[in-house]
Amino acid sequence: MSGILVVLEQFEGRVRRVGLEACATAVRLRHGSVSALAFGAGADAVAEAVGALGVEQLLVLPDAPFDRYSSDAFAHAVAEVVRQVEPSLVLFGATAFGKDLAPRVSGLLKAGLASDVTGIESDGDDVAIVRPVYAGKAFQRVRIVGTPKLVSLRPNVQPVGVGEGPAALVSRPAVEVGAPRAVVTGTERNDETVELTEASRIVSGGRGMKASENFRLLDRLAAVLGAAVGSSRPVADEGWVPHSYHVGQTGKVVSPDLYVAVGISGAIQHVAGISNSKCIVAINNDPDAPIFKVANYGIVGDLFQVVPALTAALKAHLDAS
Amino acid sequence: MHRAGCDGTVGVVAPRTKEAREGLAAMKIAVLVKQVPDTATHIQLAADGSAINTAGIKWVLNPYDEFAIEEALKLRDQHTGEVVLVSFGPARVEEAIRQGLAMGADRAIWVSDDGVADVDYLGRAQILVAALSQEADWDLVLVGKQAVDDDAAQTGPLVAALLDWPQAMVVLGLTVDAVGRRITATRELEGATQTVELPMPAVLGAQRGLNVPRYPTLPNIMKAKRKEVRQTSAAALGLDAAELAADCRVVVEGYQLPPPRPEPKVLTGDPAEAAATLVKLLHSEAQII
Ligand SMILES: Cc1cc2nc3c(=O)[nH]c(=O)nc-3n(C[C@H](O)[C@H](O)[C@H](O)COP(=O)(O)OP(=O)(O)OC[C@H]3O[C@@H](n4cnc5c(N)ncnc54)[C@H](O)[C@@H]3O)c2cc1C
Ligand SMILES: Nc1ncnc2c1ncn2[C@@H]1O[C@H](COP(=O)(O)O)[C@@H](O)[C@H]1O
């Protein structure tokens, strides 16, 4: 057994970025040849993108039943491809798709899975794995015994880089699965333009925003920054913003380059979800708010003055550069 | 089969066939529950970094399991039937089990066996499946989307794979046709919502937003003390502790804390000036814009 298999996720006809992150990681680990598996119509269209990163072989399952997600059918297919390819390591993205699929594959193959991994390094034939626990309040060092080892990678953590490899060779493995039982019958896109867990910049509002309509202030700031909008939990509970905005230990755990916390006190459950951010900016009128202890930069002041001022200053800066 | 209705009365549920004729079908639902440190816990490590320091930790029912219990109670109250909590863990977890019973679950199965405390996710799932397999006729197994201690999000799909049942995780909305034995679940994806259809029996993973968990009332807390909690062990479930330990495939070597964040730069004074200074810092120092 050698080599790495990357299981890609297609969303709206494109491979999710975390799949490319996984391909780049697989190549970096140097555990033999890298192959990737893609499902659904247009799956072979990713041969160039993954080939550029160094993936040699692309296995595609383009036809029914693999044209729509089914956890049971997909898990059987992955398990079957693993038996054929015999990789020592299988990488998934820790998205809703990967979190649904990878443990099911683990159960079918009786293979160990480390989920939502942020650090993975080669150590001889083995891999040393680091994964956040308690929503990032601590990190766990993990080894997987036996092969194949299954790993799901947290999105937005591993670098992709630019590659120049030739397109991957495409082949269609013969895979038999029974009739799918859980089947996707529809997918509806949310309104927000950037998904929080994939966003490189986030502007988040808390109870200090006072009311739903004041989130327009944050929308404007976010538009200038090209950022996604998030929130603390009480704000989502109040219905000021959709539930999908809620960041923290019981919400989304995010890892942007820039996180701007506006009118958020910095409760431990909120901070747990943002501690992976490269740079945290806090805006709060209480100089003793705990958020200032975790922020890189802060402005003490009334957000209703500071946010418009910051929006204007950023716009001026970005227009000038 | 006995059931406790939403009013707390105990009645006898007629066989499934008769109820099916009446458009009802009693549901037998298992909810897998885990006890975890309260989310307000400051995580500290044991001196040698081999584990989390659990001294002084307040233990609670995993928040996502509360959504799972609530959904099970709603389904039971709608369709009749019973809700059984299943938990694997040490002596302290009885408190979490009682909490779930106080919400309204009917009874519990508790695998308390320190001899297999160190199993990995797969071992844990095997234990839970063995506990479930002591009984027949389950219609649904509900779990939390993830446990907020090791944030694995593995147990639901693992249990589903071992039972060979279909699954839907991160469920935000649920419609159950208990007579036709079909489920429609909406799942949260990144930036989208997905609809999944699946037959019963199935494993479902509860996400925040699915419902609003009820608080235990005082009378229900009292009642929960008398509800049946059947204690069992790996050996009683026909599992071999040594084999489970030998099968452990995910080994935790140790823990570390995140690196400390640098000293913050906090600006005060005129908002416009502070904003302009911040933009400069983000550009030249943090190099983020
Ligand atoms: C089990 C559990 C899980 C939880 N999970 C999460 C989670 O995942 N995410 C989460 O966020 N919370 C979570 N919480 C809630 C958490 O404990 C806090 O209650 C919450 O984060 C506080 O939200 P907030 O900062 O918006 O509100 P507050 O704590 O009320 O803070 C509002 C802040 O706004 C500031 N402010 C007010 N007016 C202005 C103004 N005009 N200008 C500038 N600043 C102003 C105030 O100084 C204050 O610091 C959880 C709680 C529990 C019990
Ligand atoms: N020891 C356990 N006993 C019972 N249920 C568990 C246990 N561990 C995990 N679960 C269930 O599985 C869900 C996901 O847990 P995890 O896979 O650890 O993230 C939890 O929300 C529980 O519903």
XYZ file of C-alpha atoms and ligand atoms in Angstrom:
686
model
C 0.000 0.000 0.000
C 1.318 3.393 -0.923
C 0.188 6.656 -2.368
C -2.550 9.052 -1.379
C -6.133 9.249 -2.550
C -7.966 12.586 -2.343
C -11.758 12.532 -2.329
C -13.024 15.688 -4.040
C -16.327 17.424 -3.496
C -18.197 19.032 -6.367
C -20.463 21.948 -5.597
C -22.396 23.796 -8.300
C -20.259 22.219 -10.998
C -16.938 23.203 -9.414
C -14.574 21.353 -7.162
C -14.546 22.878 -3.697
C -11.354 24.675 -2.828
C -10.660 22.388 0.128
C -10.248 19.571 -2.412
C -7.414 21.494 -4.058
C -5.955 22.161 -0.614
C -6.050 18.407 0.002
C -4.368 17.686 -3.366
C -1.572 20.168 -2.609
C -1.175 18.631 0.860
C -1.044 15.127 -0.587
C 1.728 16.114 -2.992
C 3.639 17.887 -0.225
C 3.562 14.778 1.995
C 5.507 12.695 -0.589
C 3.941 9.352 0.222
C 3.985 8.057 -3.333
C 1.695 8.866 -6.227
C -1.382 10.995 -5.665
C -4.752 10.157 -7.159
C -8.040 11.952 -6.764
C -11.639 10.782 -6.942
C -14.434 12.979 -8.264
C -18.148 12.313 -8.501
C -20.854 13.553 -10.790
C -21.295 15.186 -14.158
C -18.276 17.183 -15.302
C -16.028 15.368 -12.851
C -13.320 14.923 -15.476
C -13.185 18.703 -15.970
C -11.019 18.968 -12.845
C -8.202 16.882 -14.401
C -6.253 20.036 -15.294
C -6.713 21.802 -11.968
C -5.644 18.816 -9.882
C -2.955 17.789 -12.385
C -1.340 21.212 -12.103
C -0.938 20.564 -8.374
C 0.785 17.237 -9.033
C -2.075 14.729 -8.986
C -1.224 11.935 -11.416
C -4.485 10.109 -11.746
C -8.083 11.273 -11.618
C -10.740 8.646 -11.030
C -14.194 9.767 -12.034
C -17.647 8.403 -11.297
C -19.715 10.759 -13.438
C -22.916 8.784 -13.980
C -25.954 7.824 -11.937
C -26.163 7.143 -9.050
C -23.142 9.384 -8.487
C -24.728 12.438 -10.089
C -26.304 13.305 -6.723
C -24.991 12.812 -3.251
C -25.943 9.775 -1.232
C -23.914 9.091 1.906
C -24.385 5.333 1.641
C -23.701 4.974 -2.093
C -20.749 7.377 -2.021
C -19.239 5.688 1.034
C -19.466 2.289 -0.661
C -17.868 3.746 -3.782
C -14.989 5.321 -1.846
C -14.426 2.073 0.041
C -14.371 0.151 -3.245
C -11.935 2.609 -4.872
C -9.713 2.365 -1.787
C -9.650 -1.419 -2.208
C -8.613 -0.991 -5.856
C -6.054 1.825 -5.447
C -4.712 0.670 -2.062
C -3.585 4.096 -0.840
C -1.882 4.384 2.532
C -3.688 7.675 3.176
C -7.080 9.018 2.099
C -7.793 12.752 2.375
C -11.230 14.365 2.568
C -12.286 17.982 3.127
C -13.908 18.562 6.515
C -16.963 20.186 4.963
C -20.551 19.016 5.520
C -19.871 16.585 2.642
C -16.604 15.239 4.032
C -17.887 15.104 7.598
C -20.839 13.041 6.382
C -18.825 10.750 4.136
C -15.441 10.141 5.807
C -16.675 8.546 9.062
C -19.026 6.342 7.100
C -16.074 5.143 5.001
C -14.174 4.632 8.262
C -16.986 2.395 9.502
C -17.057 0.372 6.270
C -13.280 -0.135 6.075
C -12.707 -0.289 9.845
C -9.965 2.275 9.167
C -9.008 5.029 11.578
C -10.125 8.581 10.791
C -8.773 11.848 12.179
C -11.338 14.545 11.437
C -11.070 18.319 10.947
C -7.281 18.203 10.893
C -5.280 21.445 10.784
C -1.754 20.024 10.826
C -0.391 17.040 8.902
C 3.291 16.213 8.341
C 5.160 13.200 7.021
C 7.116 11.231 9.572
C 8.800 8.428 7.655
C 6.001 6.192 6.404
C 3.713 7.631 9.023
C 1.928 10.967 9.359
C 1.908 13.209 12.430
C -1.483 14.833 12.820
C -2.701 17.846 14.794
C -6.389 18.637 15.202
C -8.190 21.281 17.243
C -10.438 20.165 20.111
C -12.784 22.178 22.345
C -13.327 24.460 19.332
C -9.656 25.385 19.218
C -9.117 25.933 22.941
C -6.562 23.094 22.658
C -4.891 20.943 20.013
C -4.608 17.165 19.975
C -1.622 15.264 18.512
C -2.858 12.077 16.876
C -1.448 8.974 15.165
C -3.468 6.598 13.045
C -2.562 2.929 13.339
C -2.868 0.639 10.302
C -3.758 1.440 6.695
C -5.435 3.113 5.059
C -5.348 6.132 7.318
C -8.273 8.487 6.793
C -7.950 12.233 7.377
C -10.382 15.075 6.816
C -8.762 18.501 6.460
C -10.248 21.705 7.816
C -10.878 24.108 4.905
C -8.852 27.274 4.511
C -5.811 26.022 6.426
C -3.513 24.212 3.956
C -1.899 26.333 1.217
C -2.644 25.535 -2.433
C 0.067 27.387 -4.367
C 0.296 27.387 -8.151
C 1.393 24.258 -9.944
C 2.423 23.528 -13.517
C 1.957 19.787 -13.728
C 0.231 18.190 -16.720
C -3.443 17.286 -16.543
C -4.132 14.171 -14.494
C -4.854 10.963 -16.400
C -8.571 10.311 -16.226
C -9.998 6.845 -15.711
C -13.323 5.395 -14.684
C -13.104 2.747 -11.991
C -15.634 -0.069 -12.112
C -17.701 0.376 -8.986
C -20.875 -1.478 -8.124
C -23.111 -0.105 -5.416
C -26.653 -1.075 -4.512
C -29.542 1.363 -4.869
C -28.776 4.522 -2.861
C -30.980 4.926 0.206
C -30.356 8.487 1.437
C -30.605 10.682 -1.644
C -30.329 14.409 -2.155
C -33.465 15.762 -3.797
C -32.637 19.449 -3.775
C -30.076 22.073 -2.868
C -30.855 25.694 -2.160
C -28.161 28.318 -2.052
C -28.148 30.776 0.865
C -28.320 34.495 0.192
C -24.956 35.408 1.616
C -22.249 35.624 -0.991
C -19.246 34.293 0.942
C -19.424 31.262 3.204
C -17.963 32.007 6.656
C -15.826 28.886 6.984
C -14.205 29.632 3.633
C -13.984 33.419 3.983
C -10.597 35.103 4.230
C -12.175 38.211 5.800
C -15.107 38.346 8.208
C -16.978 41.246 9.797
C -19.036 40.062 12.753
C -21.639 41.850 14.870
C -22.807 41.229 18.427
C -25.475 42.498 20.755
C -23.821 45.910 20.672
C -25.382 46.308 17.198
C -28.678 46.872 19.059
C -31.020 45.906 16.203
C -31.281 43.900 13.038
C -31.376 46.917 10.724
C -28.029 48.150 12.090
C -26.345 45.193 10.428
C -26.511 47.344 7.273
C -23.527 49.189 8.745
C -21.610 45.919 8.769
C -22.816 45.002 5.273
C -21.260 48.234 4.003
C -17.981 47.608 5.819
C -17.983 44.021 4.545
C -18.636 45.164 0.976
C -15.591 47.445 1.059
C -13.434 44.668 2.505
C -14.872 41.881 0.360
C -15.728 40.161 3.633
C -18.430 37.776 4.817
C -20.744 38.843 7.645
C -21.027 36.826 10.852
C -22.432 37.275 14.328
C -22.339 36.226 17.955
C -24.867 33.633 19.077
C -27.440 35.829 20.862
C -27.785 37.954 17.751
C -28.635 34.881 15.664
C -30.937 33.592 18.418
C -32.768 36.945 18.360
C -33.307 36.491 14.642
C -31.423 39.695 13.748
C -29.402 37.551 11.325
C -29.808 33.975 10.004
C -28.540 31.052 12.118
C -25.838 30.403 9.531
C -24.095 33.628 10.694
C -23.449 32.350 14.214
C -19.731 32.032 14.977
C -18.261 30.244 17.996
C -17.987 26.982 19.840
C -21.567 25.989 19.027
C -21.601 27.795 15.699
C -19.078 28.087 12.926
C -15.400 27.807 13.689
C -13.692 30.191 11.282
C -10.096 30.776 10.217
C -9.948 34.019 8.189
C -6.960 36.298 7.695
C -8.965 39.157 9.201
C -11.801 38.965 11.745
C -13.466 42.221 12.778
C -15.573 41.828 15.950
C -18.031 44.699 16.331
C -20.028 45.099 19.549
C -19.027 41.608 20.656
C -17.904 41.207 24.270
C -15.601 38.232 23.617
C -17.234 35.459 25.649
C -15.153 32.288 25.768
C -17.601 30.442 23.500
C -17.297 33.147 20.856
C -13.528 33.409 21.087
C -13.192 29.631 20.724
C -14.580 29.939 17.208
C -12.266 32.724 16.056
C -8.922 31.995 17.712
C -7.534 30.563 14.473
C -7.906 33.954 12.753
C -4.606 35.502 11.692
C -5.618 39.015 12.732
C -8.481 40.004 15.033
C -9.771 43.572 15.211
C -12.179 44.530 18.004
C -14.495 47.524 18.096
C -16.164 48.026 21.463
C -17.054 50.981 23.707
C -16.042 49.085 26.837
C -12.248 49.219 27.255
C -12.459 46.242 29.626
C -14.341 43.984 27.203
C -12.549 40.583 27.103
C -12.441 40.711 23.294
C -9.544 43.198 23.587
C -7.463 40.461 25.255
C -7.574 38.270 22.153
C -7.526 41.027 19.530
C -4.436 42.145 17.617
C -5.913 45.622 17.173
C -8.757 47.385 18.859
C -10.672 50.633 18.780
C -12.425 51.718 21.957
C -15.432 53.717 20.875
C -19.069 53.811 19.857
C -19.465 51.410 16.973
C -22.089 53.665 15.386
C -19.304 56.220 14.861
C -16.322 53.910 14.461
C -17.772 51.544 11.837
C -18.736 54.304 9.339
C -15.363 55.987 9.939
C -13.525 52.707 9.356
C -15.586 52.010 6.233
C -14.682 55.426 4.841
C -10.984 55.125 5.762
C -10.749 51.671 4.196
C -12.509 52.812 1.063
C -10.132 55.766 0.745
C -7.144 53.463 1.258
C -8.299 50.840 -1.226
C -9.292 53.437 -3.838
C -5.830 55.019 -3.554
C -3.892 51.783 -3.893
C -44.644 -1.295 25.493
C -45.258 1.554 27.908
C -45.018 5.175 27.114
C -45.103 8.414 28.982
C -47.166 10.940 27.058
C -46.416 14.629 26.914
C -48.731 15.126 29.890
C -46.705 12.609 31.818
C -49.424 9.967 31.875
C -48.478 6.396 31.264
C -50.496 4.492 28.713
C -50.259 1.293 26.763
C -49.376 1.587 23.112
C -51.321 -0.707 20.812
C -49.493 -2.795 18.204
C -48.031 -0.928 15.249
C -50.516 -2.374 12.742
C -53.594 -1.037 14.506
C -52.060 2.382 14.881
C -50.997 2.355 11.286
C -54.674 1.906 10.407
C -55.404 5.008 12.447
C -52.675 6.924 10.648
C -50.379 6.640 13.636
C -47.293 4.552 14.061
C -45.552 4.370 17.420
C -41.906 5.289 17.095
C -39.074 3.793 19.069
C -36.285 6.334 19.062
C -32.806 6.098 20.547
C -30.893 9.288 21.305
C -27.154 8.884 21.817
C -26.017 11.356 24.450
C -22.576 12.380 25.588
C -21.469 14.398 28.569
C -18.931 17.126 27.807
C -17.239 20.016 29.645
C -19.405 23.128 29.844
C -18.632 25.422 26.910
C -17.490 28.134 29.371
C -14.603 25.897 30.500
C -11.074 27.263 30.233
C -9.198 24.245 28.944
C -6.019 23.437 30.846
C -3.621 20.580 30.292
C -2.257 17.988 32.663
C 1.351 18.812 33.587
C 2.800 16.330 31.067
C 0.418 17.375 28.294
C -0.945 13.843 27.975
C -4.530 14.862 28.716
C -6.918 17.653 29.557
C -6.926 18.618 33.215
C -10.471 17.709 34.270
C -10.220 19.046 37.828
C -12.985 21.542 38.511
C -14.690 21.040 35.147
C -18.451 21.429 35.098
C -19.921 18.639 32.985
C -23.030 19.141 30.904
C -25.094 17.357 28.296
C -23.534 18.009 24.880
C -25.467 21.057 23.529
C -26.220 19.372 20.191
C -27.622 16.337 22.006
C -30.264 18.616 23.532
C -31.516 19.328 20.008
C -31.519 15.583 19.318
C -33.515 14.841 22.476
C -35.984 17.635 21.775
C -36.606 16.352 18.256
C -37.115 12.813 19.564
C -39.603 14.049 22.172
C -41.534 15.981 19.537
C -41.718 12.924 17.311
C -42.842 10.720 20.200
C -45.487 13.190 21.265
C -46.730 13.403 17.689
C -46.625 9.713 16.785
C -46.624 7.989 20.218
C -43.869 5.573 21.143
C -40.807 5.969 23.334
C -37.504 7.791 23.571
C -34.527 5.888 24.968
C -31.249 7.606 25.817
C -28.076 5.612 25.202
C -24.803 6.790 26.671
C -21.320 5.386 27.081
C -19.160 6.959 29.747
C -17.885 6.954 33.337
C -19.813 7.446 36.581
C -20.248 11.199 36.065
C -22.418 10.739 32.958
C -25.402 9.575 34.970
C -26.060 13.242 35.676
C -26.296 14.023 31.962
C -28.577 11.019 31.496
C -30.884 12.269 34.286
C -30.904 15.679 32.610
C -32.128 14.088 29.377
C -34.711 12.063 31.278
C -35.860 15.277 32.971
C -36.425 16.797 29.528
C -38.871 13.930 28.982
C -37.042 10.870 27.652
C -38.625 7.641 28.885
C -35.637 5.551 29.972
C -31.928 5.076 29.400
C -29.251 2.511 28.684
C -25.880 3.371 30.172
C -22.702 1.568 29.197
C -20.457 2.329 32.137
C -17.226 0.438 31.777
C -13.903 2.015 32.693
C -12.142 -1.029 31.212
C -12.860 0.275 27.708
C -12.617 4.002 28.472
C -9.741 4.511 26.037
C -11.292 3.136 22.856
C -11.224 5.279 19.718
C -14.204 6.562 17.716
C -14.730 3.216 16.009
C -14.578 1.336 19.315
C -17.033 3.777 20.857
C -19.402 3.322 17.921
C -19.124 -0.466 18.240
C -20.045 -0.216 21.921
C -23.032 2.016 21.190
C -24.192 -0.268 18.386
C -23.851 -3.292 20.674
C -26.018 -1.491 23.246
C -28.628 -0.680 20.596
C -28.560 -4.257 19.326
C -29.752 -5.552 22.716
C -33.197 -4.447 21.612
C -35.165 -4.626 18.380
C -37.556 -2.329 16.523
C -35.619 0.942 16.568
C -37.075 3.385 14.066
C -34.534 6.166 14.472
C -31.225 6.851 16.152
C -30.621 10.526 16.815
C -27.215 11.978 17.633
C -25.762 15.448 18.016
C -23.978 16.910 15.003
C -20.795 16.743 17.051
C -19.634 16.542 20.637
C -18.075 19.849 21.675
C -15.187 18.170 23.514
C -13.119 16.427 20.839
C -15.226 17.897 18.013
C -14.948 14.640 16.085
C -18.355 14.606 14.346
C -17.802 10.914 13.644
C -20.208 8.906 15.788
C -23.378 9.379 13.727
C -22.007 8.149 10.390
C -19.973 5.423 12.129
C -23.028 4.053 13.905
C -25.021 4.284 10.657
C -22.297 2.398 8.772
C -22.078 -0.332 11.406
C -25.870 -0.724 11.492
C -25.961 -0.463 7.689
C -28.646 2.219 7.949
C -28.873 5.406 5.894
C -27.982 8.682 7.595
C -28.393 12.427 7.392
C -26.109 14.672 9.444
C -26.257 18.393 10.321
C -30.042 18.305 10.157
C -31.870 21.650 10.389
C -35.364 20.422 9.598
C -37.156 17.103 9.705
C -40.390 15.641 8.410
C -41.168 12.071 9.354
C -43.818 9.955 7.694
C -44.006 7.267 10.386
C -46.564 5.174 8.499
C -44.852 5.344 5.107
C -41.538 5.072 6.953
C -39.931 7.910 4.960
C -37.927 10.857 6.228
C -37.238 14.194 4.597
C -34.362 16.051 6.219
C -32.859 19.421 5.395
C -29.129 19.626 6.020
C -26.843 22.586 6.398
C -24.022 22.763 3.864
C -21.462 25.506 3.412
C -23.500 28.311 1.915
C -26.495 26.136 1.066
C -29.272 23.963 2.425
C -29.771 20.466 1.094
C -32.848 18.260 1.131
C -32.298 14.537 1.662
C -34.870 11.764 1.496
C -34.263 8.497 3.256
C -36.138 5.458 4.542
C -36.446 4.387 8.186
C -34.668 3.148 10.186
C -32.032 5.857 9.912
C -29.444 7.817 11.858
C -29.969 11.579 12.058
C -27.549 14.207 13.388
C -29.096 17.291 15.021
C -27.816 20.786 14.249
C -28.622 24.003 16.102
C -31.735 25.529 14.528
C -33.605 22.216 14.337
C -35.726 23.188 17.349
C -35.615 24.951 20.711
C -34.874 22.417 23.466
C -37.336 22.497 26.353
C -36.138 23.144 29.903
C -36.783 20.372 32.413
C -39.619 21.380 34.757
C -39.317 20.691 38.465
C -41.909 17.866 38.428
C -40.087 16.290 35.486
C -36.766 16.541 37.300
C -38.361 14.662 40.210
C -39.883 12.089 37.865
C -36.550 11.589 36.112
C -35.050 10.263 39.326
C -37.372 7.276 39.173
C -37.011 6.498 35.470
C -35.184 3.351 34.472
C -31.453 3.668 33.735
C -30.219 0.240 32.758
C -26.514 -0.065 33.422
C -24.456 -2.438 31.327
C -20.843 -3.204 30.446
C -18.844 -4.118 27.357
C -18.646 -7.745 28.511
C -22.411 -7.893 29.095
C -22.836 -6.626 25.527
C -20.684 -9.471 24.246
C -17.663 -7.271 23.523
C -14.113 -8.161 24.428
C -12.293 -5.284 26.134
C -8.849 -6.525 25.087
C -9.969 -6.838 21.468
C -11.462 -3.334 21.489
C -8.230 -1.923 22.925
C -6.138 -3.789 20.351
C -8.366 -2.466 17.561
C -7.792 1.141 18.591
C -6.752 2.879 15.372
C -6.727 6.515 16.360
C -4.228 7.126 19.133
C -3.996 10.440 20.958
C -0.362 11.194 21.740
C -0.864 14.405 23.637
C -2.275 17.908 23.759
C -0.963 21.417 23.364
C -2.455 24.833 23.910
C -2.705 27.362 21.077
C 0.217 29.804 20.909
C -0.465 32.978 22.928
C -1.689 35.936 20.913
C 0.562 39.008 20.734
C -0.064 42.034 22.947
C -2.992 43.949 21.389
C -2.720 47.515 20.096
C -5.769 49.372 21.324
C -6.647 52.797 19.900
C -8.801 55.383 21.636
C -9.895 58.924 20.918
C -11.505 60.475 17.862
C -13.219 57.711 15.812
C -12.058 59.070 12.441
C -8.453 59.333 13.584
C -8.522 55.908 15.227
C -10.025 54.407 12.058
C -7.324 56.014 9.886
C -4.565 54.742 12.207
C -6.051 51.242 12.180
C -6.121 51.176 8.378
C -2.438 52.165 8.326
C -1.580 49.414 10.804
C -3.563 46.803 8.873
C -1.702 47.832 5.745
C 1.890 48.341 6.856
C 2.166 46.213 9.990
C -0.324 43.338 9.639
C -0.079 43.518 5.820
C -3.636 42.327 5.485
C -5.021 45.072 3.252
C -23.740 26.367 25.766
C -23.420 27.737 25.256
C -22.859 27.856 24.004
C -22.571 29.120 23.488
N -22.014 29.200 22.239
C -21.756 30.425 21.733
C -21.180 30.564 20.437
O -20.904 29.579 19.755
N -20.947 31.803 19.963
C -21.234 32.937 20.687
O -20.990 34.036 20.181
N -21.773 32.835 21.899
C -22.048 31.620 22.436
N -22.616 31.545 23.669
C -23.036 32.798 24.334
C -21.888 33.508 25.022
O -21.717 32.968 26.312
C -22.195 35.012 25.135
O -23.411 35.174 25.810
C -22.298 35.713 23.785
O -21.176 35.408 22.981
C -22.393 37.205 23.978
O -22.721 37.808 22.754
P -22.341 39.322 22.450
O -20.885 39.510 22.629
O -22.933 39.670 21.144
O -23.200 40.109 23.541
P -22.736 40.864 24.926
O -21.952 39.926 25.727
O -23.967 41.428 25.416
O -21.746 41.956 24.384
C -22.138 43.101 23.687
C -20.917 43.987 23.593
O -21.222 45.115 22.805
C -20.583 46.247 23.397
N -21.349 47.433 22.978
C -22.603 47.781 23.338
N -22.952 48.929 22.723
C -21.898 49.316 21.974
C -21.651 50.425 21.126
N -22.565 51.374 20.899
N -20.450 50.510 20.544
C -19.492 49.569 20.740
N -19.689 48.505 21.522
C -20.875 48.381 22.132
C -20.630 45.990 24.875
O -19.606 46.717 25.532
C -20.422 44.499 24.952
O -19.037 44.177 25.107
C -22.862 30.283 24.231
C -23.403 30.160 25.504
C -23.666 28.910 26.035
C -24.233 28.804 27.405
N -19.807 8.235 24.570
C -20.943 8.491 23.909
N -22.117 8.016 24.350
C -23.265 8.266 23.680
N -23.319 9.026 22.586
C -22.186 9.544 22.099
C -20.941 9.299 22.726
N -19.992 9.943 22.016
C -20.624 10.558 20.998
N -21.950 10.326 21.051
C -23.001 10.834 20.126
O -22.402 11.181 18.916
C -22.516 12.583 18.664
C -21.292 13.078 17.958
O -20.153 12.879 18.776
P -18.673 12.931 18.195
O -18.599 11.946 17.101
O -17.813 12.578 19.375
O -18.456 14.342 17.753
C -22.772 13.190 20.033
O -23.448 14.420 19.915
C -23.624 12.114 20.666
O -24.950 12.188 20.186
